[in-house]
Amino acid sequence: MDKTIKLIVSDLDGTLLSEEHRVTESVLRAVNSFTAAGGLFTIATGRTAISARQTIEQLNLTLPMILCNGSVIADRHKVWQQATLAVKELIPFLLEADRQGLSVILFQETGMVTVRRTEDVARFEEKENVHCRQADLESSAWAESMVQKILVIGSMEKIRSLWENQPSELQGAYSTVQSEDDFFEVLPANQSKGRALQTLLGLLGIDRSEVMAIGNQMNDLDMLEYAGIGVAVANSHPELKSRADYVCSGSCGDGVVEAIETFCTKRMRSGKE
C-alpha cells in the first residue's frame, strides 16, 4: 500500500501490551522507529491515565490519548475533553449485579471504587497496577456522584441478561461496550473510541485516511472502522477480525509490530517529510 500513515492509534490490553501487560522491546523499537521518521503515535484504551501511566512513560507519549474507552481525551498535562455519567439511576442495576456475584468498579478522575472486594477485583488491580477503594453505593453520597465509566466483571451472559432487563429508557441513556471476554462497560451516552478518534483527528488536523487503528476487542470496532486502515491482531474477537481491513498473523504486541512493518515502511524509509 502506497498510502502514508501519519498517525497510529493502538489499544493497550490484548493489543499493544504483551500477555503479561508489558511493552516488549520489539514494540518499543517499532514505535520509536515510526515516530523518529516523523510519524505520530498514541493510544486508545479503557484504562484511566493513572493505570496507563507506566506505558505512557515507557513510550514517552506526548499526544492526547483516548482513555476510558472514549469518555476522556487527555495528554500528560491536561484533560482536553471529558464526559461523565450520573451514578444515581444505575444504583439498582449495580446492586443487583453485586448480589448476583458480579464485580463492580466505578472509575472516577481521582481513582477507582468497588462495591465489594472479589477475586476479579484483585485480578483487575494486579493487571492495571491500581488500588480500588471500597464504597457503599446505598450511602447518600452516591446520589449526586458522577463517574467516567462503570465496569462490571463476570459472566457476559449473566451481565447482558441483567442489563437487557433494565428499563429501555435507562439502557438508552448510556453507551455500553464489551472490552474483554468478561468486561462489560457502561459509558456516558454517545461515547466510544471511534467518536473520540474523530474528535482527536479534528484537534490534530489529520484526515482519517492517514490513520491506522489497531485493536483486539469489540470496543475497538468503531475506531477501526473510522480509521483509514483498521487492524485486528491475531488474538482478536472473531467479529472484529471479520470487519477489520487487515488481520495480523501475530498476537498482541507482535501483531502491532507486524502492522507497523506492513503499512508504515514508506514513512520509515523516507524519514520526516
XYZ file of N, CA, C and O in Angstrom, residues 25-109:
340
model
N 10.331 -5.100 24.048
C 11.387 -4.351 23.370
C 11.097 -4.204 21.882
O 11.386 -3.173 21.278
N 10.515 -5.242 21.277
C 10.227 -5.165 19.840
C 9.166 -4.112 19.545
O 9.250 -3.386 18.551
N 8.165 -3.995 20.411
C 7.143 -2.959 20.250
C 7.764 -1.582 20.424
O 7.502 -0.659 19.639
N 8.589 -1.437 21.439
C 9.226 -0.141 21.702
C 10.088 0.282 20.519
O 10.042 1.452 20.091
N 10.837 -0.649 19.943
C 11.679 -0.325 18.786
C 10.828 0.092 17.588
O 11.148 1.069 16.890
N 9.742 -0.636 17.337
C 8.890 -0.328 16.185
C 8.232 1.033 16.323
O 8.189 1.820 15.370
N 7.709 1.329 17.506
C 7.068 2.623 17.738
C 8.089 3.745 17.633
O 7.836 4.784 17.000
N 9.260 3.552 18.228
C 10.300 4.583 18.173
C 10.781 4.820 16.742
O 11.057 5.964 16.359
N 10.889 3.776 15.951
C 11.294 3.919 14.546
C 10.258 4.720 13.770
O 10.598 5.579 12.947
N 8.984 4.449 14.038
C 7.908 5.159 13.352
C 7.900 6.639 13.719
O 7.799 7.513 12.854
N 8.019 6.946 15.006
C 7.989 8.349 15.432
C 9.272 9.082 15.046
O 9.242 10.268 14.735
N 10.409 8.368 15.036
C 11.670 9.007 14.617
C 11.610 9.427 13.154
O 12.281 10.384 12.738
N 10.780 8.735 12.372
C 10.609 9.063 10.954
C 9.528 10.123 10.735
O 9.162 10.412 9.600
N 9.022 10.687 11.832
C 8.036 11.756 11.720
C 6.610 11.330 11.945
O 5.686 12.149 11.856
N 6.380 10.039 12.209
C 5.025 9.577 12.466
C 4.550 9.952 13.854
O 5.351 10.277 14.741
N 3.249 9.901 14.055
C 2.637 10.200 15.344
C 2.020 8.935 15.912
O 1.456 8.119 15.172
N 2.116 8.774 17.227
C 1.617 7.553 17.869
C 0.904 7.919 19.162
O 1.393 8.718 19.950
N -0.258 7.300 19.369
C -0.958 7.464 20.638
C -1.769 6.214 20.932
O -1.753 5.247 20.164
N -2.470 6.218 22.059
C -3.209 5.037 22.499
C -4.698 5.354 22.650
O -5.088 6.503 22.852
N -5.505 4.308 22.546
C -6.939 4.379 22.820
C -7.262 3.186 23.707
O -7.208 2.042 23.258
N -7.580 3.430 24.954
C -7.678 2.365 25.933
C -8.873 2.544 26.853
O -9.395 3.655 27.001
N -9.288 1.458 27.467
C -10.305 1.539 28.501
C -9.729 1.999 29.824
O -10.469 2.332 30.747
N -8.419 2.022 29.921
C -7.757 2.420 31.159
C -7.875 3.920 31.409
O -8.116 4.703 30.505
N -7.660 4.299 32.661
C -7.516 5.704 33.020
C -6.062 6.101 32.827
O -5.178 5.253 32.622
N -5.783 7.398 32.928
C -4.401 7.868 32.835
C -3.550 7.281 33.951
O -2.362 6.987 33.753
N -4.159 7.089 35.111
C -3.419 6.545 36.257
C -2.950 5.127 35.966
O -1.781 4.784 36.164
N -3.846 4.270 35.476
C -3.470 2.868 35.254
C -2.648 2.680 33.981
O -1.988 1.653 33.822
N -2.677 3.674 33.085
C -1.867 3.588 31.862
C -0.545 4.324 32.002
O 0.247 4.358 31.057
N -0.284 4.891 33.165
C 0.869 5.780 33.339
C 2.194 5.125 32.951
O 3.008 5.732 32.258
N 2.427 3.888 33.383
C 3.700 3.236 33.090
C 3.927 3.108 31.587
O 5.018 3.392 31.083
N 2.894 2.705 30.853
C 3.003 2.584 29.398
C 3.218 3.948 28.755
O 4.031 4.089 27.833
N 2.510 4.937 29.223
C 2.645 6.305 28.696
C 4.086 6.789 28.844
O 4.665 7.377 27.926
N 4.677 6.515 29.990
C 6.058 6.948 30.241
C 7.043 6.133 29.405
O 8.010 6.689 28.863
N 6.832 4.828 29.303
C 7.739 3.987 28.513
C 7.791 4.432 27.057
O 8.848 4.444 26.433
N 6.614 4.767 26.505
C 6.531 5.163 25.104
C 6.750 6.664 24.916
O 6.778 7.144 23.784
N 6.880 7.384 26.033
C 7.071 8.840 26.001
C 6.002 9.512 25.146
O 6.282 10.325 24.261
N 4.752 9.173 25.423
C 3.638 9.704 24.640
C 3.388 11.168 24.984
O 3.257 11.529 26.155
N 3.313 11.996 23.970
C 3.070 13.428 24.170
C 1.748 13.883 23.558
O 1.232 14.939 23.911
N 1.196 13.106 22.642
C -0.077 13.463 22.023
C -1.231 13.235 22.993
O -1.112 12.456 23.951
N -2.377 13.867 22.750
C -3.572 13.499 23.507
C -3.881 12.019 23.297
O -3.681 11.475 22.219
N -4.374 11.385 24.361
C -4.699 9.966 24.343
C -6.189 9.767 24.564
O -6.832 10.579 25.238
N -6.733 8.686 24.026
C -8.125 8.323 24.244
C -8.158 7.366 25.427
O -7.567 6.282 25.385
N -8.829 7.762 26.502
C -8.872 6.996 27.738
C -10.313 6.641 28.087
O -11.259 7.191 27.515
N -10.482 5.706 29.013
C -11.816 5.306 29.489
C -12.748 4.977 28.332
O -13.929 5.344 28.336
N -12.214 4.284 27.332
C -12.998 3.859 26.163
C -13.682 5.012 25.448
O -14.746 4.851 24.860
N -13.037 6.179 25.487
C -13.532 7.301 24.707
C -14.166 8.409 25.498
O -14.413 9.495 24.956
N -14.438 8.207 26.780
C -15.083 9.268 27.549
C -14.099 10.344 27.998
O -14.516 11.402 28.471
N -12.798 10.088 27.818
C -11.779 11.072 28.186
C -10.737 11.177 27.077
O -10.275 10.163 26.551
N -10.364 12.397 26.709
C -9.222 12.670 25.847
C -8.285 13.559 26.651
O -8.674 14.640 27.100
N -7.069 13.106 26.875
C -6.136 13.849 27.719
C -4.702 13.574 27.304
O -4.404 12.504 26.766
N -3.820 14.542 27.563
C -2.394 14.276 27.417
C -1.796 14.183 28.815
O -2.527 14.068 29.807
N -0.484 14.228 28.920
C 0.161 14.031 30.213
C -0.005 15.231 31.137
O 0.317 15.149 32.329
N -0.520 16.324 30.591
C -0.593 17.549 31.386
C -1.998 18.074 31.601
O -2.251 18.782 32.573
N -2.932 17.759 30.691
C -4.271 18.305 30.853
C -5.313 17.411 30.200
O -5.004 16.593 29.322
N -6.554 17.594 30.632
C -7.696 16.919 30.033
C -8.253 17.817 28.940
O -8.593 18.974 29.175
N -8.325 17.283 27.724
C -8.843 18.045 26.593
C -10.364 17.962 26.533
O -11.039 18.919 26.176
N -10.888 16.800 26.845
C -12.340 16.597 26.783
C -12.711 15.463 27.719
O -11.994 14.466 27.816
N -13.831 15.617 28.414
C -14.253 14.576 29.344
C -15.775 14.530 29.421
O -16.429 15.568 29.491
N -16.326 13.325 29.394
C -17.755 13.122 29.604
C -17.928 12.262 30.853
O -17.123 11.371 31.119
N -18.936 12.542 31.628
C -19.195 11.765 32.841
C -20.644 11.296 32.861
O -21.487 11.794 32.109
N -20.913 10.327 33.714
C -22.278 9.823 33.845
C -22.694 9.856 35.311
O -21.872 9.695 36.214
N -23.978 10.072 35.521
C -24.528 10.081 36.871
C -24.754 8.655 37.354
O -25.243 7.806 36.612
N -24.379 8.394 38.587
C -24.489 7.048 39.140
C -25.909 6.734 39.618
O -26.355 5.587 39.560
N -26.643 7.738 40.039
C -27.906 7.546 40.761
C -28.845 6.542 40.102
O -29.321 5.597 40.747
N -29.140 6.721 38.808
C -30.119 5.863 38.146
C -29.615 4.435 37.947
O -30.410 3.517 37.727
N -28.294 4.256 38.041
C -27.711 2.933 37.817
C -27.538 2.126 39.102
O -27.193 0.946 39.047
N -27.769 2.745 40.239
C -27.515 2.062 41.511
C -28.296 0.751 41.647
O -27.717 -0.282 42.038
N -29.582 0.686 41.309
C -30.282 -0.608 41.414
C -29.647 -1.695 40.547
O -29.517 -2.849 40.985
N -29.242 -1.343 39.314
C -28.565 -2.310 38.437
C -27.257 -2.782 39.056
O -26.960 -3.994 39.051
N -26.479 -1.865 39.604
C -25.174 -2.224 40.164
C -25.315 -3.061 41.428
O -24.544 -4.010 41.641
N -26.284 -2.747 42.262
C -26.501 -3.535 43.479
C -26.982 -4.945 43.141
O -26.589 -5.914 43.783
N -27.817 -5.063 42.101
C -28.273 -6.389 41.680
C -27.117 -7.182 41.073
O -27.004 -8.400 41.278
N -26.250 -6.495 40.321
C -25.064 -7.157 39.765
C -24.203 -7.703 40.897
O -23.729 -8.851 40.847
N -24.014 -6.917 41.932
C -23.240 -7.358 43.090
C -23.933 -8.546 43.763
O -23.274 -9.535 44.124
N -25.249 -8.494 43.892
C -25.986 -9.578 44.534
C -25.851 -10.884 43.762
O -25.819 -11.970 44.349
N -25.722 -10.768 42.435
C -25.609 -11.953 41.595
C -24.156 -12.440 41.460
O -23.872 -13.324 40.651
N -23.255 -11.879 42.233
C -21.876 -12.350 42.235
C -20.980 -11.718 41.208
O -19.840 -12.179 40.993
N -21.445 -10.660 40.555
C -20.617 -9.931 39.595
C -19.814 -8.861 40.333
O -20.202 -8.417 41.415
N -18.710 -8.451 39.753
C -17.865 -7.436 40.374
C -18.091 -6.091 39.706
O -18.190 -6.009 38.480
N -18.162 -5.037 40.501
C -18.470 -3.699 40.002
C -17.356 -2.738 40.392
O -16.962 -2.666 41.557
N -16.849 -1.988 39.391
C -15.823 -0.969 39.642
C -16.268 0.327 38.986
O -16.654 0.345 37.815
N -16.220 1.416 39.734
C -16.585 2.735 39.228
C -15.316 3.565 39.074
O -14.477 3.611 39.979
N -15.189 4.228 37.919
C -13.989 4.993 37.591
C -14.246 6.482 37.811
O -15.082 7.087 37.139
N -13.506 7.059 38.745
C -13.543 8.492 38.984
C -12.207 9.093 38.580
O -11.198 8.384 38.470
N -12.168 10.397 38.380
C -10.914 11.042 37.986
C -9.832 10.849 39.036
O -8.643 10.762 38.722
